[in-house]
Amino acid sequence: MVELFPRTIETERLRLEAIHRDSLETATHFEFYEICSSDPGIDEVTEYVTWEPHQTPKETLEFVEAVSNKRDENEGTSYLIYPRESEDGAGEIAGGAGFGIDWEARTMTLGCWLRKRYWGRGYSGERAAAFMKLAFEMLDLDLVAATADVENKKSNVAIERYTERHGGGRDGLVRNGAGIGGEPADVYRYTVSRDEYLESDPRTASIRFPGFES
């Protein structure tokens, strides 16, 4: 089977490893469950995202199955985020990130969450730069999008910062644009187009896709 998405992504400070049933080790699964269920600050981490703290390891397994199926169908993929050797917490799971793709609309939509101890390091923007490089330079897409609940000030600041860095920015308000805790919520939508990205001089030389690049 041809894979459209890299299994590993490396940036200057991060390594992203694809989440898939065929490659996720048992020990990593239970570590991931512990983080998603009872990590310090997990209630704050999940306040504005589309999932709630996991109640059992089976719930984590169901998540792994769902993102594995999405990857198998080439509709998107999810990754575990690991800080690299030079970073505090190197080798630990710092959070998760992923994207979905609407091939007809030629759009990649981003998502990311980080454990509270990793907030404020700029990891979200670094991961977004890697996904943009993949979208525009390898997958021939036209647009990268991200949304955040209107009440989530930290995420809105972070997303606005990295989209503006790559030539884009906030498009506006989308009412009932995302399910937060199972309920619709008003969100701000941010986008970067391929032309904006290329004109912004993205400087992505430090971003690599080992085993995936030609």
Short mmCIF file of C-alpha atoms in Angstrom, two decimals:
data_model
loop_
_atom_site.label_atom_id
_atom_site.label_comp_id
_atom_site.label_asym_id
_atom_site.label_seq_id
_atom_site.Cartn_x
_atom_site.Cartn_y
_atom_site.Cartn_z
CA MET A 1 0.00 0.00 0.00
CA VAL A 2 1.28 3.46 -0.92
CA GLU A 3 1.53 5.75 2.10
CA LEU A 4 0.86 9.43 1.46
CA PHE A 5 1.97 10.61 4.90
CA PRO A 6 5.38 10.19 6.57
CA ARG A 7 5.66 7.92 9.59
CA THR A 8 8.30 10.19 11.15
CA ILE A 9 8.72 13.97 11.02
CA GLU A 10 11.75 15.76 12.44
CA THR A 11 12.00 19.47 13.17
CA GLU A 12 14.71 21.41 14.95
CA ARG A 13 13.35 20.51 18.41
CA LEU A 14 10.72 17.81 17.83
CA ARG A 15 10.23 14.30 16.51
CA LEU A 16 6.73 13.27 15.49
CA GLU A 17 5.89 9.55 15.26
CA ALA A 18 2.74 8.41 13.49
CA ILE A 19 0.11 6.71 15.64
CA HIS A 20 -0.91 3.40 14.06
CA ARG A 21 -2.10 0.06 15.39
CA ASP A 22 0.70 -1.74 13.53
CA SER A 23 3.54 0.25 15.08
CA LEU A 24 2.37 1.39 18.52
CA GLU A 25 4.06 -0.69 21.20
CA THR A 26 2.09 -1.90 24.21
CA ALA A 27 4.21 0.09 26.66
CA THR A 28 3.69 3.25 24.60
CA HIS A 29 -0.07 2.58 24.46
CA PHE A 30 -0.34 2.45 28.25
CA GLU A 31 1.91 5.49 28.64
CA PHE A 32 -0.36 7.34 26.21
CA TYR A 33 -3.42 6.23 28.18
CA GLU A 34 -1.93 7.50 31.45
CA ILE A 35 -1.25 10.89 29.86
CA CYS A 36 -4.73 11.11 28.31
CA SER A 37 -6.46 10.06 31.51
CA SER A 38 -4.66 11.49 34.53
CA ASP A 39 -1.69 13.65 33.53
CA PRO A 40 -1.35 16.77 35.75
CA GLY A 41 -3.45 19.52 34.17
CA ILE A 42 -5.37 17.15 31.84
CA ASP A 43 -8.66 18.93 32.55
CA GLU A 44 -7.15 22.21 31.36
CA VAL A 45 -5.57 20.50 28.34
CA THR A 46 -8.92 19.05 27.23
CA GLU A 47 -11.09 22.07 28.07
CA TYR A 48 -11.32 23.27 24.47
CA VAL A 49 -10.49 20.18 22.43
CA THR A 50 -12.84 17.63 20.85
CA TRP A 51 -12.08 14.84 23.33
CA GLU A 52 -12.34 14.38 27.08
CA PRO A 53 -9.93 12.61 29.47
CA HIS A 54 -9.89 8.88 28.72
CA GLN A 55 -11.60 6.66 31.28
CA THR A 56 -10.04 3.30 30.35
CA PRO A 57 -7.19 1.90 28.21
CA LYS A 58 -9.89 0.62 25.83
CA GLU A 59 -10.92 4.21 25.11
CA THR A 60 -7.33 4.99 24.14
CA LEU A 61 -7.29 1.86 21.95
CA GLU A 62 -10.47 3.03 20.21
CA PHE A 63 -8.76 6.35 19.48
CA VAL A 64 -5.74 4.52 18.03
CA GLU A 65 -8.06 2.42 15.85
CA ALA A 66 -9.90 5.51 14.61
CA VAL A 67 -6.76 7.40 13.60
CA SER A 68 -5.26 4.23 12.10
CA ASN A 69 -8.31 3.82 9.87
CA LYS A 70 -8.10 7.47 8.85
CA ARG A 71 -4.45 7.01 7.88
CA ASP A 72 -5.17 3.79 5.99
CA GLU A 73 -7.81 5.64 3.97
CA ASN A 74 -5.38 8.53 3.25
CA GLU A 75 -7.78 11.02 4.83
CA GLY A 76 -5.34 12.24 7.49
CA THR A 77 -3.09 11.01 10.26
CA SER A 78 -2.08 11.65 13.89
CA TYR A 79 1.30 11.74 15.61
CA LEU A 80 2.81 11.55 19.07
CA ILE A 81 5.08 14.54 19.74
CA TYR A 82 8.49 13.91 21.34
CA PRO A 83 11.00 16.65 22.26
CA ARG A 84 14.42 15.90 20.76
CA GLU A 85 17.71 15.41 22.63
CA SER A 86 18.44 19.10 23.26
CA GLU A 87 15.08 19.71 24.94
CA ASP A 88 13.91 19.36 28.52
CA GLY A 89 11.77 16.21 28.62
CA ALA A 90 13.56 14.67 25.65
CA GLY A 91 12.11 11.31 24.69
CA GLU A 92 8.87 11.79 26.61
CA ILE A 93 5.48 12.12 24.97
CA ALA A 94 4.75 15.85 24.95
CA GLY A 95 1.34 15.65 23.28
CA GLY A 96 -0.37 14.81 20.04
CA ALA A 97 -0.87 16.43 16.66
CA GLY A 98 -2.59 15.53 13.45
CA PHE A 99 -4.43 16.68 10.39
CA GLY A 100 -7.36 15.79 8.21
CA ILE A 101 -7.46 16.34 4.46
CA ASP A 102 -10.37 17.30 2.23
CA TRP A 103 -8.93 16.28 -1.12
CA GLU A 104 -11.77 17.87 -3.11
CA ALA A 105 -11.25 21.21 -1.35
CA ARG A 106 -7.45 20.67 -1.45
CA THR A 107 -7.34 21.66 2.23
CA MET A 108 -5.45 20.30 5.25
CA THR A 109 -6.97 21.09 8.66
CA LEU A 110 -4.60 20.98 11.63
CA GLY A 111 -5.03 19.90 15.23
CA CYS A 112 -2.67 19.82 18.22
CA TRP A 113 -2.65 19.43 21.99
CA LEU A 114 0.22 19.53 24.46
CA ARG A 115 0.66 18.40 28.04
CA LYS A 116 0.58 21.41 30.35
CA ARG A 117 4.29 21.15 31.24
CA TYR A 118 5.12 21.74 27.55
CA TRP A 119 2.99 24.85 27.09
CA GLY A 120 4.74 28.06 26.10
CA ARG A 121 7.65 26.49 24.18
CA GLY A 122 6.38 27.22 20.66
CA TYR A 123 6.01 23.53 19.83
CA SER A 124 2.60 24.05 18.22
CA GLY A 125 4.02 26.51 15.68
CA GLU A 126 7.00 24.27 14.94
CA ARG A 127 4.71 21.32 14.28
CA ALA A 128 2.45 23.52 12.12
CA ALA A 129 5.42 24.55 9.96
CA ALA A 130 6.20 20.88 9.33
CA PHE A 131 2.61 20.12 8.35
CA MET A 132 2.55 23.13 6.02
CA LYS A 133 5.69 21.94 4.30
CA LEU A 134 4.09 18.54 3.82
CA ALA A 135 0.83 20.06 2.54
CA PHE A 136 2.28 22.54 0.08
CA GLU A 137 5.57 21.00 -1.01
CA MET A 138 4.67 17.30 -1.11
CA LEU A 139 0.88 16.81 -1.19
CA ASP A 140 0.03 19.58 -3.71
CA LEU A 141 -2.66 21.13 -1.51
CA ASP A 142 -3.88 24.71 -1.77
CA LEU A 143 -4.81 25.62 1.80
CA VAL A 144 -3.93 24.83 5.41
CA ALA A 145 -6.55 25.68 8.04
CA ALA A 146 -6.83 25.65 11.84
CA THR A 147 -9.60 26.61 14.24
CA ALA A 148 -9.83 27.46 17.94
CA ASP A 149 -12.75 28.01 20.29
CA VAL A 150 -13.39 31.74 20.64
CA GLU A 151 -12.88 31.42 24.42
CA ASN A 152 -9.50 29.68 24.05
CA LYS A 153 -7.24 32.74 24.18
CA LYS A 154 -3.95 30.83 24.34
CA SER A 155 -4.66 28.76 21.24
CA ASN A 156 -5.96 31.75 19.31
CA VAL A 157 -2.78 33.69 20.05
CA ALA A 158 -0.59 30.73 19.06
CA ILE A 159 -2.48 29.98 15.83
CA GLU A 160 -2.64 33.64 14.80
CA ARG A 161 1.10 33.93 15.39
CA TYR A 162 2.13 30.95 13.26
CA THR A 163 -0.37 31.57 10.45
CA GLU A 164 0.76 35.20 10.16
CA ARG A 165 4.39 34.01 10.17
CA HIS A 166 3.57 32.04 7.02
CA GLY A 167 1.62 34.82 5.31
CA GLY A 168 -1.93 33.96 6.38
CA GLY A 169 -4.08 34.85 9.37
CA ARG A 170 -7.59 34.86 10.79
CA ASP A 171 -10.44 34.51 8.29
CA GLY A 172 -13.22 35.14 10.77
CA LEU A 173 -15.81 33.58 13.04
CA VAL A 174 -17.45 30.24 12.25
CA ARG A 175 -20.58 29.62 14.30
CA ASN A 176 -21.06 26.06 15.59
CA GLY A 177 -17.81 25.26 13.84
CA ALA A 178 -16.46 22.53 16.10
CA GLY A 179 -17.65 19.97 18.61
CA ILE A 180 -16.17 20.80 22.02
CA GLY A 181 -17.02 18.10 24.53
CA GLY A 182 -19.58 16.78 22.08
CA GLU A 183 -21.34 20.13 21.66
CA PRO A 184 -21.07 22.70 18.83
CA ALA A 185 -18.97 25.77 19.57
CA ASP A 186 -18.16 29.07 17.90
CA VAL A 187 -14.58 29.09 16.60
CA TYR A 188 -12.19 31.40 14.84
CA ARG A 189 -10.78 30.02 11.59
CA TYR A 190 -7.26 30.73 10.37
CA THR A 191 -5.78 29.80 7.01
CA VAL A 192 -2.57 29.94 4.98
CA SER A 193 -2.66 29.50 1.20
CA ARG A 194 0.06 27.93 -0.89
CA ASP A 195 0.96 31.31 -2.46
CA GLU A 196 1.11 33.01 0.94
CA TYR A 197 3.32 30.23 2.26
CA LEU A 198 5.76 30.41 -0.63
CA GLU A 199 5.94 34.21 -0.53
CA SER A 200 6.65 34.19 3.22
CA ASP A 201 10.04 32.47 2.82
CA PRO A 202 9.09 29.57 5.15
CA ARG A 203 12.69 28.47 5.86
CA THR A 204 11.93 24.80 6.35
CA ALA A 205 15.42 23.38 5.80
CA SER A 206 15.48 21.93 9.32
CA ILE A 207 12.26 19.96 8.71
CA ARG A 208 12.79 16.39 7.48
CA PHE A 209 10.62 13.41 6.63
CA PRO A 210 13.03 10.47 7.05
CA GLY A 211 12.37 7.62 4.63
CA PHE A 212 9.64 9.61 2.88
CA GLU A 213 11.46 12.20 0.83
CA SER A 214 12.63 11.39 -2.67
#
